[in-house]
Each structure stands twice: as structure tokens, then as C-alpha cells.
PDB file of C-alpha atoms in Angstrom:
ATOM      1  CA  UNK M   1      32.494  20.563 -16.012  1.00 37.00           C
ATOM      2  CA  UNK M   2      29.193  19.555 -15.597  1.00 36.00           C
ATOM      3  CA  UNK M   3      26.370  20.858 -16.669  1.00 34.00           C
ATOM      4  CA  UNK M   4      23.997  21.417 -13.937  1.00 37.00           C
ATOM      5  CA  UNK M   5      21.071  21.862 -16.500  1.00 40.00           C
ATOM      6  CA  UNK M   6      20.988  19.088 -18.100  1.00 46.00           C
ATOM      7  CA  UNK M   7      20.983  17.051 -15.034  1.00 60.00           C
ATOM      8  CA  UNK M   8      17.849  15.055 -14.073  1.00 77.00           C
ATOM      9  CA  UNK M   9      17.758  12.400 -11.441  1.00 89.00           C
ATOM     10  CA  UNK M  10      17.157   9.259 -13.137  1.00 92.00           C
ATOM     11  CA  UNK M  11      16.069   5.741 -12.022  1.00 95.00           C
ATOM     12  CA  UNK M  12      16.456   2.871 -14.661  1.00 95.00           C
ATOM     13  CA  UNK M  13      13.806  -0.135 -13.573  1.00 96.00           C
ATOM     14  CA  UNK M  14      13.574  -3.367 -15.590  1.00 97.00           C
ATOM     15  CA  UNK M  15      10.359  -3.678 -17.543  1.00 97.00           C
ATOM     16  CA  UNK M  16       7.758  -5.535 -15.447  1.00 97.00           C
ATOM     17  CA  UNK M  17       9.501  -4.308 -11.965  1.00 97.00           C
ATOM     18  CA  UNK M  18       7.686  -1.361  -9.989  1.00 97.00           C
ATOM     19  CA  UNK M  19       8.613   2.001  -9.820  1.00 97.00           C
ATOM     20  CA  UNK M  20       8.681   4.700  -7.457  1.00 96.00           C
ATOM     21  CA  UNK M  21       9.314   8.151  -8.033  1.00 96.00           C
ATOM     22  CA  UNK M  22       9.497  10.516  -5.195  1.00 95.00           C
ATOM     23  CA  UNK M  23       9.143  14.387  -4.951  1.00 94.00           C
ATOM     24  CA  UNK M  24       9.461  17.203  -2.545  1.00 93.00           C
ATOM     25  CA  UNK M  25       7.178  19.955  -2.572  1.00 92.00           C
ATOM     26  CA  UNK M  26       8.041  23.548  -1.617  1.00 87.00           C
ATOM     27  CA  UNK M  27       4.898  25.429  -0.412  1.00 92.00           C
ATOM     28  CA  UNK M  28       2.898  24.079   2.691  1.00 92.00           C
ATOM     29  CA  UNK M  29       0.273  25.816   1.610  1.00 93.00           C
ATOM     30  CA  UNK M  30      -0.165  23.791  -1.476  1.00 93.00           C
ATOM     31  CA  UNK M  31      -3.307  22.068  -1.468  1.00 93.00           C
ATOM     32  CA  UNK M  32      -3.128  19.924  -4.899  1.00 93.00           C
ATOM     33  CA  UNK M  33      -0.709  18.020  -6.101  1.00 95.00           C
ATOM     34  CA  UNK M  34      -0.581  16.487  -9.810  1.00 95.00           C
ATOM     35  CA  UNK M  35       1.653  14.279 -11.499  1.00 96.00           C
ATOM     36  CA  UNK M  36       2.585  14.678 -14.798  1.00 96.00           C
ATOM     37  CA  UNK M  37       4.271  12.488 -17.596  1.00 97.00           C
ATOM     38  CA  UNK M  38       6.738  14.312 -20.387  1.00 95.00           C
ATOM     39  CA  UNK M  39       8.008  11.889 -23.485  1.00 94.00           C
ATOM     40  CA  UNK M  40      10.168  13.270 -25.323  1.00 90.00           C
ATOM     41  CA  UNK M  41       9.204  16.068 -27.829  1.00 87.00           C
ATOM     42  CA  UNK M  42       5.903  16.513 -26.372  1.00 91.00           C
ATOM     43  CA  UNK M  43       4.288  18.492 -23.727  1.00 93.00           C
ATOM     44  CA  UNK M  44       3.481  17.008 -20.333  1.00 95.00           C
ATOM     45  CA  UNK M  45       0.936  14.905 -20.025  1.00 96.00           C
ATOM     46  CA  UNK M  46      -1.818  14.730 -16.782  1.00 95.00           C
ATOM     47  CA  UNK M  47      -1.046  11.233 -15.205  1.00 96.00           C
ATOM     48  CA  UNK M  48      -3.034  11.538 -11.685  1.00 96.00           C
ATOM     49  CA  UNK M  49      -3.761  13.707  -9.226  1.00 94.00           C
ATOM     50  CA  UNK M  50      -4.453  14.386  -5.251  1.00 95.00           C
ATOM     51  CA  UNK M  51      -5.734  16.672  -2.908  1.00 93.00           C
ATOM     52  CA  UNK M  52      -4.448  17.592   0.518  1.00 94.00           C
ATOM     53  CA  UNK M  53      -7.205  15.889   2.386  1.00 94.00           C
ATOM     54  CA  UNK M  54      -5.835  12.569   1.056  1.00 95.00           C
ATOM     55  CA  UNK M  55      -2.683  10.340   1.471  1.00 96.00           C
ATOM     56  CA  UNK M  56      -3.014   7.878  -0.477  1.00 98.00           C
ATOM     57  CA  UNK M  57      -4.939   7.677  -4.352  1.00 97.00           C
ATOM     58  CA  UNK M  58      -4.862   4.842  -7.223  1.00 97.00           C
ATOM     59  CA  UNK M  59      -5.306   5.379 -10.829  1.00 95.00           C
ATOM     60  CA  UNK M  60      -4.539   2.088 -12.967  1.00 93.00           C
ATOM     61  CA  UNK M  61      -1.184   0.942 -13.046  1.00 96.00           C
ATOM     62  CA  UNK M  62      -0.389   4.033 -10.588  1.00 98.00           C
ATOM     63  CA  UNK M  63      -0.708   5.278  -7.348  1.00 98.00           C
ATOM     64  CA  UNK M  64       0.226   8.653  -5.845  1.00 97.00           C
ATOM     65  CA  UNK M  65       1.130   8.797  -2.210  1.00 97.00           C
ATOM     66  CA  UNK M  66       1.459  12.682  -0.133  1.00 97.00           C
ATOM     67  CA  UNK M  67       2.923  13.013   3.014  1.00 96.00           C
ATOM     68  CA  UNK M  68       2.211  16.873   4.307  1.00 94.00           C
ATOM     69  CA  UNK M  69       4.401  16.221   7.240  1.00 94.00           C
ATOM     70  CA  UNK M  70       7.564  15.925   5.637  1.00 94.00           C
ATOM     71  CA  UNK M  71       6.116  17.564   2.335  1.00 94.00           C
ATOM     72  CA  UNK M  72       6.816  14.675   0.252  1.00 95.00           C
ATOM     73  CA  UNK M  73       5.133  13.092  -2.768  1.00 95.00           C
ATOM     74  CA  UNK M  74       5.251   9.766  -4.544  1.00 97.00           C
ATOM     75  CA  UNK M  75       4.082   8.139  -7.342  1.00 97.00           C
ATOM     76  CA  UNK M  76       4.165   4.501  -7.860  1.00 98.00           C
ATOM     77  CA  UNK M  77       4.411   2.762 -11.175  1.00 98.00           C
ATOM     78  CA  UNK M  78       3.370  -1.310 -11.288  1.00 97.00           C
ATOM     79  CA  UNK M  79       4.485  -3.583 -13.940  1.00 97.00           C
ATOM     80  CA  UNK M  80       6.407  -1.481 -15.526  1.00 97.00           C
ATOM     81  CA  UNK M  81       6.338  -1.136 -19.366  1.00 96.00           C
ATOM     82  CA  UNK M  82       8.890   0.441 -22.184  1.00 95.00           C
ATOM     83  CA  UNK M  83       6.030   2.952 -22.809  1.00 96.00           C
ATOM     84  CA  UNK M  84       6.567   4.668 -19.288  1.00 97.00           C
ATOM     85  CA  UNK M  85       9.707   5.655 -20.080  1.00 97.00           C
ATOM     86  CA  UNK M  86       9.932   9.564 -19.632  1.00 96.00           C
ATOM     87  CA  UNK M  87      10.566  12.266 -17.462  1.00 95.00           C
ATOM     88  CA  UNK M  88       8.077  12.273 -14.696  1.00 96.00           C
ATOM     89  CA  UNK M  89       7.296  15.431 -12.774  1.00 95.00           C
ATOM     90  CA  UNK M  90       5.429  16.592  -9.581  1.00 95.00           C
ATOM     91  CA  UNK M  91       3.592  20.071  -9.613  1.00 95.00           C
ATOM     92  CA  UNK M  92       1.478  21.762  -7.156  1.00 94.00           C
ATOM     93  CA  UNK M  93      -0.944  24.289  -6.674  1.00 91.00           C
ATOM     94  CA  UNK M  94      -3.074  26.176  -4.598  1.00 88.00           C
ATOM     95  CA  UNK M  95      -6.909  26.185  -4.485  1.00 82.00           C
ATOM     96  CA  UNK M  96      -8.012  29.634  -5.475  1.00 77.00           C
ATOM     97  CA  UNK M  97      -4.861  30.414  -7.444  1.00 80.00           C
ATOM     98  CA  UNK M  98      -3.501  30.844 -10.712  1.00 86.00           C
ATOM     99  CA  UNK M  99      -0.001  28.839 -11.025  1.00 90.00           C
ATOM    100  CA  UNK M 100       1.029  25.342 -10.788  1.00 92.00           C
ATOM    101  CA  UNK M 101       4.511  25.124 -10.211  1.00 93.00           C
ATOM    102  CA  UNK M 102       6.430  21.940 -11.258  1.00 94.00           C
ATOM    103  CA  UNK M 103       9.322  19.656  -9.609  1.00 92.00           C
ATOM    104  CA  UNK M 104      12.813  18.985 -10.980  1.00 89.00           C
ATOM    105  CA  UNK M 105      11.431  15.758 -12.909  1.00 92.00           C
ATOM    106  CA  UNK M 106      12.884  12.261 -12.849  1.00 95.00           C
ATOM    107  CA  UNK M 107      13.620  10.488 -15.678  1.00 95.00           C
ATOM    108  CA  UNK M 108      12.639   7.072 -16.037  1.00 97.00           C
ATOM    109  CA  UNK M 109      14.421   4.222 -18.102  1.00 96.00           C
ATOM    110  CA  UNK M 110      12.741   1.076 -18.521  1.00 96.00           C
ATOM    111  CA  UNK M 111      14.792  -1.311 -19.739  1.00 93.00           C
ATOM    112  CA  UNK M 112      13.293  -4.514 -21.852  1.00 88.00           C
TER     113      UNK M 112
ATOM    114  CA  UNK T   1      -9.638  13.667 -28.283  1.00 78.00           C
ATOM    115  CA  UNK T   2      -9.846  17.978 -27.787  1.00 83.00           C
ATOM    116  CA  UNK T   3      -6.098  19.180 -27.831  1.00 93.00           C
ATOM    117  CA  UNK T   4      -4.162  21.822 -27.336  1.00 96.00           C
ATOM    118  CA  UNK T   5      -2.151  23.469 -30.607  1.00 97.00           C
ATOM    119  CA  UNK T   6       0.302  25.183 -30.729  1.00 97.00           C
ATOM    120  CA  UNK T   7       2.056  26.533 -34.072  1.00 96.00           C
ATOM    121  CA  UNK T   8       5.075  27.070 -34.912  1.00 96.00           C
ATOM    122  CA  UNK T   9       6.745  23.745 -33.529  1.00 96.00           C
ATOM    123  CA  UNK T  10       9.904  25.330 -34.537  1.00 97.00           C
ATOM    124  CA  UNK T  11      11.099  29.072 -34.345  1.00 97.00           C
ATOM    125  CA  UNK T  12      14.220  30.291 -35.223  1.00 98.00           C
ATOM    126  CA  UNK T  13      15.048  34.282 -35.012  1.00 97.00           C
ATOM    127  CA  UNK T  14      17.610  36.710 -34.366  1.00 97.00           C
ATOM    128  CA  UNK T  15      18.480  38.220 -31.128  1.00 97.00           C
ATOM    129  CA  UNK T  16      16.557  41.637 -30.821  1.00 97.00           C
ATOM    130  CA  UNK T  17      13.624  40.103 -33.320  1.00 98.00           C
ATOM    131  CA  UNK T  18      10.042  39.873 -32.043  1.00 98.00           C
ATOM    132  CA  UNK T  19       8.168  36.812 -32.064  1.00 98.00           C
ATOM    133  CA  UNK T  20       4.789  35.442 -31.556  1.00 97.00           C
ATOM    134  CA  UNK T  21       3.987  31.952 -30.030  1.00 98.00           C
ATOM    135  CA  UNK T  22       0.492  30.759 -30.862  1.00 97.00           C
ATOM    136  CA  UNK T  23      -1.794  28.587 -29.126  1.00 97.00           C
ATOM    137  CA  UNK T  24      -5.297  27.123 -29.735  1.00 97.00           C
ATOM    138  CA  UNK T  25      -6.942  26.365 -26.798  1.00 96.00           C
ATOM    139  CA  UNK T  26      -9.211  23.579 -25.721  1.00 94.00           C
ATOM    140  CA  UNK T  27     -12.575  25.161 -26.917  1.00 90.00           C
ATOM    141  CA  UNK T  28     -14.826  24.796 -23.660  1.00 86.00           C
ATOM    142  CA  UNK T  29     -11.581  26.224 -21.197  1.00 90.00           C
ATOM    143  CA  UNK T  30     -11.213  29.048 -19.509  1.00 89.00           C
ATOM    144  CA  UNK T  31      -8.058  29.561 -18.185  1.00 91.00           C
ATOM    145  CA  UNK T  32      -5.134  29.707 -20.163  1.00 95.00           C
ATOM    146  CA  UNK T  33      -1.060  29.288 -19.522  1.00 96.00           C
ATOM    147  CA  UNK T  34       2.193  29.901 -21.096  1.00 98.00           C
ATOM    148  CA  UNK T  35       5.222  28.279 -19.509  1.00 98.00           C
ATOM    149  CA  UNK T  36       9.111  27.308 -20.957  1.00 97.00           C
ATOM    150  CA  UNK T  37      11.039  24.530 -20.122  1.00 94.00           C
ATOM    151  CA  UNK T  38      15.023  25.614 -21.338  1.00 92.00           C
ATOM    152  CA  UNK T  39      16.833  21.999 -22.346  1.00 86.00           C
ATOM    153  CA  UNK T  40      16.714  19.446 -19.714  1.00 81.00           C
ATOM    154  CA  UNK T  41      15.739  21.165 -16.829  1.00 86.00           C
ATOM    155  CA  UNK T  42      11.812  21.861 -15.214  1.00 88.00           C
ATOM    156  CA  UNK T  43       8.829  23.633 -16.716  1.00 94.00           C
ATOM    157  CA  UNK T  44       8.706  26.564 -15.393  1.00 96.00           C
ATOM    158  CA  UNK T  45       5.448  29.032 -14.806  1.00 96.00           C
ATOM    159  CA  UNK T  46       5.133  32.075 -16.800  1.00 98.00           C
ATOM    160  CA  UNK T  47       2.028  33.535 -16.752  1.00 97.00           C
ATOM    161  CA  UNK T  48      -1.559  32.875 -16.073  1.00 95.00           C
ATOM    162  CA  UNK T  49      -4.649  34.605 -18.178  1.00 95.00           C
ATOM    163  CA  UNK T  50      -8.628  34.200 -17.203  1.00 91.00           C
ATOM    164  CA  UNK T  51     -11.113  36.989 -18.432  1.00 89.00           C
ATOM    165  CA  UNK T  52      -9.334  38.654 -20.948  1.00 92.00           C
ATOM    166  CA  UNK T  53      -6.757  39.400 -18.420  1.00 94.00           C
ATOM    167  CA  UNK T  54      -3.267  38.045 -16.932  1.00 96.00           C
ATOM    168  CA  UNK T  55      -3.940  36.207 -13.389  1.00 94.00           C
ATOM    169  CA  UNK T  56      -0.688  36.111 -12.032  1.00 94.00           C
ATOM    170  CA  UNK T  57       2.570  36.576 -13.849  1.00 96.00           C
ATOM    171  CA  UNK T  58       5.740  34.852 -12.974  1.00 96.00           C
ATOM    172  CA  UNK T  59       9.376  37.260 -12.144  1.00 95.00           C
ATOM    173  CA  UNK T  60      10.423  35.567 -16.204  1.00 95.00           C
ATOM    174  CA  UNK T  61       7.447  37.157 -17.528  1.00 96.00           C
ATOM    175  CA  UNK T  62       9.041  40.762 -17.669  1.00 94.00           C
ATOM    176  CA  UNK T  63       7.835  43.804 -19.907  1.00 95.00           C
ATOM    177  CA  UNK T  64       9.564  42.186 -23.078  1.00 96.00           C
ATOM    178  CA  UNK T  65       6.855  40.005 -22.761  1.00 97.00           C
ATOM    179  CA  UNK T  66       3.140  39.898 -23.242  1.00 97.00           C
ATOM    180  CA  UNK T  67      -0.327  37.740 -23.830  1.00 97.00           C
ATOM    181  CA  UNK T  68      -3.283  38.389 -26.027  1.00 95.00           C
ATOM    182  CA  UNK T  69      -6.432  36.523 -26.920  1.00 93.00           C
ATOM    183  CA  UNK T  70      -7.000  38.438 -29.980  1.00 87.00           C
ATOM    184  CA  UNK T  71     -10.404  36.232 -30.725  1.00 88.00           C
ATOM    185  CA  UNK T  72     -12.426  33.457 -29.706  1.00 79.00           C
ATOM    186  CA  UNK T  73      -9.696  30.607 -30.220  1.00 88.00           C
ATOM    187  CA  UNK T  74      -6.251  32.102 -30.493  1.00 94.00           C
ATOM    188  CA  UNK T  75      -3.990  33.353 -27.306  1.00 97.00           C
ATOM    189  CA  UNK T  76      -1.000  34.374 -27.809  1.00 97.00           C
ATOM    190  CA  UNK T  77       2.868  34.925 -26.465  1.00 98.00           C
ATOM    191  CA  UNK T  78       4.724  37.893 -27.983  1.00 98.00           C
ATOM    192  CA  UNK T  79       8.232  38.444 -26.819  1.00 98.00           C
ATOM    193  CA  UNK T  80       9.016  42.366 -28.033  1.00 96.00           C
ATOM    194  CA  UNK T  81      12.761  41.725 -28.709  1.00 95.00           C
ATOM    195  CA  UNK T  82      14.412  38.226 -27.815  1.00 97.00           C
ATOM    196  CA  UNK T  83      17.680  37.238 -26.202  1.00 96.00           C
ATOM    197  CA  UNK T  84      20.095  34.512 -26.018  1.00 96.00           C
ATOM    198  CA  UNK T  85      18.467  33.523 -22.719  1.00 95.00           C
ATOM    199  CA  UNK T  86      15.181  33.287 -24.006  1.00 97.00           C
ATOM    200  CA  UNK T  87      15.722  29.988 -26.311  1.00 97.00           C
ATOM    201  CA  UNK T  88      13.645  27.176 -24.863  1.00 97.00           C
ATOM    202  CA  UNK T  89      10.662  25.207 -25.175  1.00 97.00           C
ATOM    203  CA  UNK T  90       7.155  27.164 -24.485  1.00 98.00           C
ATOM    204  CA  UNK T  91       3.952  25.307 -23.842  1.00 98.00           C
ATOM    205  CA  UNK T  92       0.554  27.080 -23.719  1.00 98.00           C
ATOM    206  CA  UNK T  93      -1.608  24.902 -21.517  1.00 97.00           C
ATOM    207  CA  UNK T  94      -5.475  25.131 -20.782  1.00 95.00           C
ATOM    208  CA  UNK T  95      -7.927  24.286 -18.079  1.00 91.00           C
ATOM    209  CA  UNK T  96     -11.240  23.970 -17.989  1.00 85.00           C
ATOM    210  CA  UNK T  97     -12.080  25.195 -14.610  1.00 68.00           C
ATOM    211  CA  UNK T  98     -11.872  28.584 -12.424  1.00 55.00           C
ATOM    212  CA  UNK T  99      -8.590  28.721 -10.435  1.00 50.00           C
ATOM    213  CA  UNK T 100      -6.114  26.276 -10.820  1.00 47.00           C
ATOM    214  CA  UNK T 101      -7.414  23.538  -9.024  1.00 52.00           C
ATOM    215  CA  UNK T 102      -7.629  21.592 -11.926  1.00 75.00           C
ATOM    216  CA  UNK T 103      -5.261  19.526 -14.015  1.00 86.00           C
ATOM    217  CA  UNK T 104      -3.674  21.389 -17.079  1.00 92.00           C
ATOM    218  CA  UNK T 105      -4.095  20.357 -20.591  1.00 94.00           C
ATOM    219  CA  UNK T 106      -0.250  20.508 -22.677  1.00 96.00           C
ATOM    220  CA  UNK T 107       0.578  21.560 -26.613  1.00 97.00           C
ATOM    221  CA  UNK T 108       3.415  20.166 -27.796  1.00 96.00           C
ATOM    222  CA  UNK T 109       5.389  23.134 -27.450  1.00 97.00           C
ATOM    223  CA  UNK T 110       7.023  25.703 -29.798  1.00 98.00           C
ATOM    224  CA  UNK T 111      10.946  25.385 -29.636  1.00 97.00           C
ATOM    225  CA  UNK T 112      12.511  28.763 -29.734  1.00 98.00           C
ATOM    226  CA  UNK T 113      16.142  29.529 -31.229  1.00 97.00           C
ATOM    227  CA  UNK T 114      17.608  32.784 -30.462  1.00 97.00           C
ATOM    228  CA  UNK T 115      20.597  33.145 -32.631  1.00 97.00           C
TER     229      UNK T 115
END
């Protein structure tokens, strides 16, 4: 059977192509919204970042989109490289509080 | 570049055992995380600690666990006596700024096998 745990969406791009990962948010009441980058063996690493007040924020090479509406979050990869392959996760917050809580992750697979 | 450590990268004990999970801390932060991510699947929150005191505490973090920042540097995860369930990866994060409206800083993790 299979095993749920070690199942991660994945999305397989081909270097140079861009990417978009998407993630839905739980909590309406998050006001902060981070996206984070885990290679493997290693702890996850801060990638960008936006608050609720915003839809739209660019970083280089990357750009995070939020839609409250439909509680929805993107992040957008450009000209994608072999060095972006990981497992990509969403995490949110709440001003004033003391927990970030992550996504399910996405693993991405750039292939040369 | 400051860092987060975290020593050992590899733990292996017996079911019932105690262990502690060390962390070092970005120097100038305040607030200080553990969380676990079991194989393949999402990091998940355990607990939060600010002032010498836990924040907010996540349903995983029961009483078989517990934090310390015995000194200026060092906080800590003890788990009193460890099950099957609890082998996974823990991270200790930091951040520099009250409340968690800030991004979090990651160790590389410790990887915990309960035998």
C-alpha cells in the first residue's frame, strides 16, 4: 500500500523553465506568510516573505503571490536552476503570536 | 554568516531512554523553537520559548517533554523517556524579533532513532 507519509506533491520543471508552487493556508487569521526552501539533509531555509496587506512581492529570481479570498499562496520560481531543487514549503503565522505553522511542501525536480 | 547549531546530528537510543537535543542559538535572538519533521512529511510546531519561559506549546509537546536554556547560549529539548513514535528529525530555530512575525532561522537538525 502506499505510504501516505512519504508522499509529497511534486512538480518536475526543466532547468531554465519557470516554476510555480502553490499553497493553501488554513487560518484566516494568519497575517504572514513565509516561504521556505528545505535541501536535503538540512533545515529549511527563509526564501521570502509577505504580509497580509500585500498580494503580490518579488525577491530575485522569485516572487510570492497571496490571495486571502480563496486563502491561497504562490511562489514563483524564474529561470529555473538545478540548485532549486528541494522541497519547498509555505508557513504562516500570526502577528502577536508564537507559532508558525508549515504547509505539506512540494518537491521540486529540476531537470538539466 | 551567524547560524544556528545544533549537536548531535545523529542520535540513536533505546525506547524508554532519555535524551537531550541541543541547540545554539543565533547570539542577538530572542525567541527560540523546537519543531520535528518525521520522514517525508511537514515540519511540524512544537514549542515556542521567549523569557526564560515556553510561549505556546503544541498538543506533540506532552509532559515527556521539556525545554531549558540552562545559560546564555544553550537551549535545550529533553524527551524524559522516548518512543517508537518519537524518531524524526528536530530543528531548533531562532528569531530575532518579539512574536513571530519574523522569519525563522533553521539548524540542520538532530535525527533521532528510537530503537
Amino acid at each position: 500500500g502506499e505510504s501516505v507519509g512519504l508522499h509529497l506533491p511534486t512538480l518536475s520543471v526543466q532547468e531554465g523553465d519557470n516554476s510555480i508552487i502553490n499553497c493553501a493556508y488554513s487560518n484566516s487569521a494568519s497575517d504572514y506568510f513565509i516561504w521556505y526552501k528545505q535541501e536535503s539533509g538540512k533545515g529549511p531555509q527563509f526564501i521570502i516573505d509577505i504580509r497580509s496587506n500585500m498580494d503580490k512581492r518579488q525577491g530575485q529570481r522569485v516572487t510570492v503571490l497571496l490571495n486571502k479570498t480563496v486563502k491561497h499562496l504562490s511562489l514563483q520560481i524564474a529561470a529555473t536552476q538545478p540548485g532549486d531543487s528541494a522541497v519547498y514549503f509555505c508557513a504562516e503565522t500570526i502577528t502577536g503570536g508564537f507559532k508558525t505553522i508549515f504547509g505539506a511542501g512540494t518537491r521540486l525536480f529540476v531537470k538539466a | 554568516e551567524p547560524e544556528v547549531t545544533q549537536t548531535p546530528s545523529h542520535q540513536v537510543t533505546q525506547m524508554g531512554q532519555e535524551v537531550i537535543l541541543r541547540c545554539v542559538p543565533i547570539s542577538n535572538h530572542l525567541y527560540f523553537y523546537w519543531y520535528r519533521q518525521i520522514l517525508g512529511q511537514k515540519v511540524e510546531f512544537l514549542v515556542s520559548f521567549y523569557n526564560n519561559e515556553i510561549s505556546e506549546k503544541s498538543e506533540i509537546f506532552d509532559d515527556q517533554f521539556s525545554v531549558e536554556r540552562p545559560d546564555g547560549s544553550n537551549f535545550t529539548l529533553k524527551i524524559r523517556s522516548t518512543k517508537l513514535e518519537d524518531s524524526a528529525m528536530y530543528f531548533c530555530a531562532s528569531s530575532p524579533r518579539q512574536g513571530t512575525n519574523e522569519k525563522l532561522f533553521f539548524g540542520s537538525g538532530t535525527q533521532l532513532s528510537v530503537l
